[in-house]
XYZ file of C-alpha atoms in Angstrom:
273
model
C 97.663 81.673 108.859
C 95.294 83.053 111.518
C 95.254 86.608 110.218
C 98.722 86.527 108.678
C 99.593 86.996 105.014
C 97.997 84.509 102.642
C 99.638 81.192 101.753
C 98.277 79.350 98.731
C 97.125 75.746 98.909
C 99.511 73.204 97.417
C 98.983 69.942 95.570
C 101.540 67.257 96.404
C 101.949 63.812 94.879
C 101.117 61.131 97.426
C 104.176 59.890 99.366
C 106.319 62.814 98.232
C 107.441 65.679 100.441
C 105.796 69.090 100.632
C 108.016 72.104 100.057
C 107.989 74.458 103.006
C 106.227 77.715 102.043
C 107.736 81.116 102.629
C 107.196 82.394 106.154
C 103.986 84.419 106.404
C 103.921 87.812 108.082
C 101.512 89.414 110.529
C 101.639 92.910 111.961
C 102.733 92.856 115.584
C 103.702 89.172 115.594
C 106.698 86.923 114.954
C 106.171 83.715 112.976
C 107.092 80.635 115.049
C 106.674 77.831 112.564
C 104.116 75.478 111.018
C 102.164 73.069 113.203
C 99.981 70.132 112.282
C 97.329 70.909 114.908
C 95.374 73.950 116.071
C 96.753 73.648 119.608
C 100.356 73.927 118.382
C 101.608 70.774 120.057
C 103.314 69.177 117.045
C 105.699 70.981 114.698
C 105.185 69.770 111.137
C 108.141 67.869 109.682
C 108.605 68.789 106.013
C 110.920 65.778 105.582
C 108.078 63.317 106.035
C 106.063 62.066 103.032
C 102.547 63.373 102.507
C 100.013 60.556 102.597
C 96.721 62.453 102.958
C 95.141 65.876 102.791
C 96.302 68.081 105.651
C 96.119 71.596 107.011
C 99.063 73.377 108.599
C 98.676 76.102 111.204
C 100.930 79.135 111.622
C 101.993 79.843 115.189
C 102.603 83.448 116.228
C 104.237 85.207 119.141
C 103.095 88.743 119.841
C 105.811 91.364 119.653
C 105.855 93.775 122.542
C 105.104 97.310 121.363
C 108.190 99.454 120.990
C 108.368 103.198 121.088
C 107.445 104.336 117.558
C 110.232 105.590 115.331
C 108.690 109.020 115.194
C 111.515 110.669 113.250
C 111.040 108.145 110.458
C 107.233 108.413 110.391
C 106.988 112.181 110.765
C 109.729 113.928 108.783
C 111.214 117.125 110.184
C 109.561 116.542 113.555
C 111.292 115.510 116.755
C 108.385 114.356 118.875
C 109.604 113.580 122.367
C 106.155 113.587 123.968
C 106.913 116.576 126.203
C 105.539 119.597 124.356
C 102.869 120.460 121.795
C 105.538 122.554 120.065
C 107.227 119.381 118.799
C 104.483 116.809 119.333
C 101.236 117.686 117.557
C 99.051 115.279 119.530
C 99.838 117.057 122.788
C 97.932 120.108 121.566
C 94.825 118.100 122.493
C 93.956 117.227 126.083
C 92.450 113.843 125.207
C 95.328 112.370 123.168
C 97.737 110.122 125.067
C 101.285 109.971 123.717
C 101.696 106.522 125.333
C 98.895 104.857 123.357
C 99.112 102.938 120.084
C 97.747 105.729 117.899
C 100.300 108.376 118.921
C 102.425 108.463 115.771
C 99.286 108.273 113.616
C 97.520 111.221 115.231
C 100.798 113.152 115.157
C 101.005 112.541 111.422
C 97.469 113.529 110.445
C 97.501 116.620 112.666
C 100.977 117.694 111.574
C 99.990 117.386 107.912
C 96.633 119.105 108.281
C 94.594 116.039 107.357
C 92.535 115.819 110.544
C 91.559 118.526 112.983
C 90.172 118.484 116.484
C 86.487 118.301 117.314
C 87.195 121.361 119.462
C 90.333 123.429 119.928
C 91.420 121.152 122.800
C 89.816 117.775 122.027
C 90.529 115.340 119.206
C 88.173 112.595 120.449
C 90.205 109.581 119.235
C 87.568 107.065 120.302
C 84.641 108.916 118.751
C 83.060 107.425 115.647
C 84.139 108.831 112.300
C 81.374 110.135 110.041
C 81.116 109.764 106.271
C 81.595 113.511 105.831
C 84.744 113.491 107.987
C 86.443 110.790 105.916
C 85.623 112.423 102.584
C 86.925 115.751 103.911
C 90.222 114.181 104.973
C 90.759 112.644 101.509
C 89.866 115.984 99.911
C 92.535 117.689 102.029
C 94.999 114.961 101.095
C 94.273 115.676 97.424
C 95.036 119.366 97.925
C 91.414 120.552 97.927
C 91.006 120.858 94.123
C 88.393 123.173 92.655
C 84.923 121.721 92.103
C 81.792 122.843 90.310
C 78.716 123.921 92.243
C 76.527 120.960 91.353
C 75.690 119.285 94.660
C 74.897 115.646 93.855
C 72.847 114.847 96.972
C 69.774 116.517 98.433
C 71.014 116.183 102.032
C 74.217 118.220 101.507
C 73.951 121.751 102.898
C 75.404 124.505 100.679
C 77.174 125.954 103.712
C 78.545 122.683 105.116
C 82.305 122.354 105.666
C 82.307 119.108 103.688
C 80.327 120.347 100.639
C 83.242 120.607 98.187
C 84.743 117.353 99.469
C 81.545 115.415 98.773
C 81.181 116.976 95.308
C 84.789 116.094 94.435
C 84.562 112.550 95.786
C 81.252 111.782 94.078
C 82.391 113.171 90.721
C 85.497 110.979 90.844
C 83.615 107.792 91.856
C 85.298 107.696 95.253
C 82.037 107.754 97.200
C 78.497 106.676 96.535
C 75.325 107.729 98.310
C 73.169 105.530 100.474
C 70.553 106.240 97.796
C 70.448 108.223 94.556
C 69.603 111.409 96.450
C 71.132 110.923 99.916
C 74.740 110.874 101.067
C 74.068 110.734 104.841
C 77.074 112.919 105.755
C 76.595 112.610 109.519
C 76.132 108.862 109.532
C 78.947 106.936 111.202
C 81.197 105.094 108.790
C 81.838 101.381 109.257
C 85.146 99.596 108.925
C 84.136 97.988 105.618
C 82.917 101.351 104.292
C 86.208 103.057 105.081
C 87.990 100.192 103.296
C 85.726 100.677 100.254
C 86.327 104.432 100.045
C 90.102 104.104 100.496
C 90.098 101.364 97.830
C 88.277 103.605 95.350
C 90.614 106.499 96.181
C 93.600 104.238 95.504
C 92.085 103.335 92.130
C 91.466 107.029 91.401
C 95.167 107.679 92.132
C 96.080 104.683 89.918
C 97.899 102.977 92.770
C 98.484 99.234 92.573
C 95.602 97.454 94.333
C 96.462 93.968 93.057
C 97.483 92.791 96.546
C 93.796 92.322 97.309
C 93.400 89.688 94.619
C 95.417 87.135 96.597
C 94.536 88.189 100.148
C 92.852 85.480 102.196
C 90.181 86.835 104.540
C 88.737 83.428 105.378
C 90.906 83.223 108.499
C 88.567 85.685 110.199
C 85.622 83.968 111.865
C 83.273 86.760 110.779
C 84.366 87.015 107.129
C 80.788 86.191 106.093
C 79.657 89.465 107.693
C 81.470 91.479 105.037
C 79.004 92.964 102.557
C 79.414 91.557 99.059
C 80.274 94.935 97.535
C 83.046 95.470 100.117
C 84.876 92.138 99.759
C 87.514 93.357 97.233
C 88.010 96.525 99.269
C 88.510 94.646 102.533
C 90.888 92.209 100.833
C 92.934 95.168 99.597
C 92.899 96.886 102.997
C 93.944 93.715 104.831
C 96.504 92.640 102.231
C 98.199 96.032 102.143
C 98.285 96.308 105.936
C 95.906 99.271 106.139
C 93.264 97.477 108.166
C 93.729 94.915 110.921
C 91.267 92.760 112.826
C 89.904 94.011 116.112
C 91.214 90.654 117.400
C 93.241 87.877 115.767
C 90.069 86.171 114.572
C 87.444 88.945 114.361
C 87.429 91.636 111.699
C 84.157 93.330 112.768
C 83.510 94.816 109.310
C 80.232 96.480 110.283
C 81.522 98.089 113.475
C 81.933 101.851 113.352
C 85.459 103.104 112.654
C 86.929 105.460 115.256
C 88.830 108.651 114.514
C 92.036 107.072 115.849
C 91.581 104.065 113.565
C 91.031 106.396 110.624
C 94.237 108.267 111.472
C 96.151 104.977 111.499
C 94.652 103.799 108.188
C 95.422 107.110 106.486
C 98.960 107.198 107.853
C 99.658 103.652 106.647
C 98.066 104.370 103.266
C 100.188 107.470 102.657
C 103.412 105.782 103.765
C 102.702 102.734 101.585
C 102.163 104.824 98.471
C 105.016 107.307 98.694
């Protein structure tokens, strides 16, 4: 399905007809039918008998981006892109209300989940650190009380993320890069953010079963996913939280940007309301 939702393989008795599967879905694309070749020159005819093993290919047409339905995504906010008073992203000089992340940055800023790097800059294309992500989830959880036992030697007692790391480690949401190191300032990769969101979903007892049937083999670089992260990436892809950088490349070990994190968090919250 070339990055679309998974379609299971089917076994068909020779010379009988194959039943047409349900149309797959893919964010940002319209499904245009099943083809018998990768170049999409021949539409597959489900009325013809099956005489040999075959692979069908889903054809997609990209949907032109529409203005986001901001009122639906950000309750009680009428963001018209003209003033920071009603459009949270415009409080920052480096956020563009015409770019893809606009509704996502509006959401995380409006709800106090992410803050600027400075009072006037959000830095949407900057890499997200491990400490930043844990802090955002801690805010989302309502910043519950923690004990004072710092689980990692490289966590400063005065750091802004101290309580977030303690909470996340005690609830099995994060793990260190070793038994004694968390590496708070290390950039987080796309597969790592999937793993932490997956564990947070389990902590919240959300349904993560979608990952069990999600096909990630359509991405050319699926083999680059670390073994520990495969279930997490399957969940993130299957639930629509994470998308490929291109139609065929997932780039699991690339660093995740702050804008990407805002989008993942926004989608995660909306999906689990």
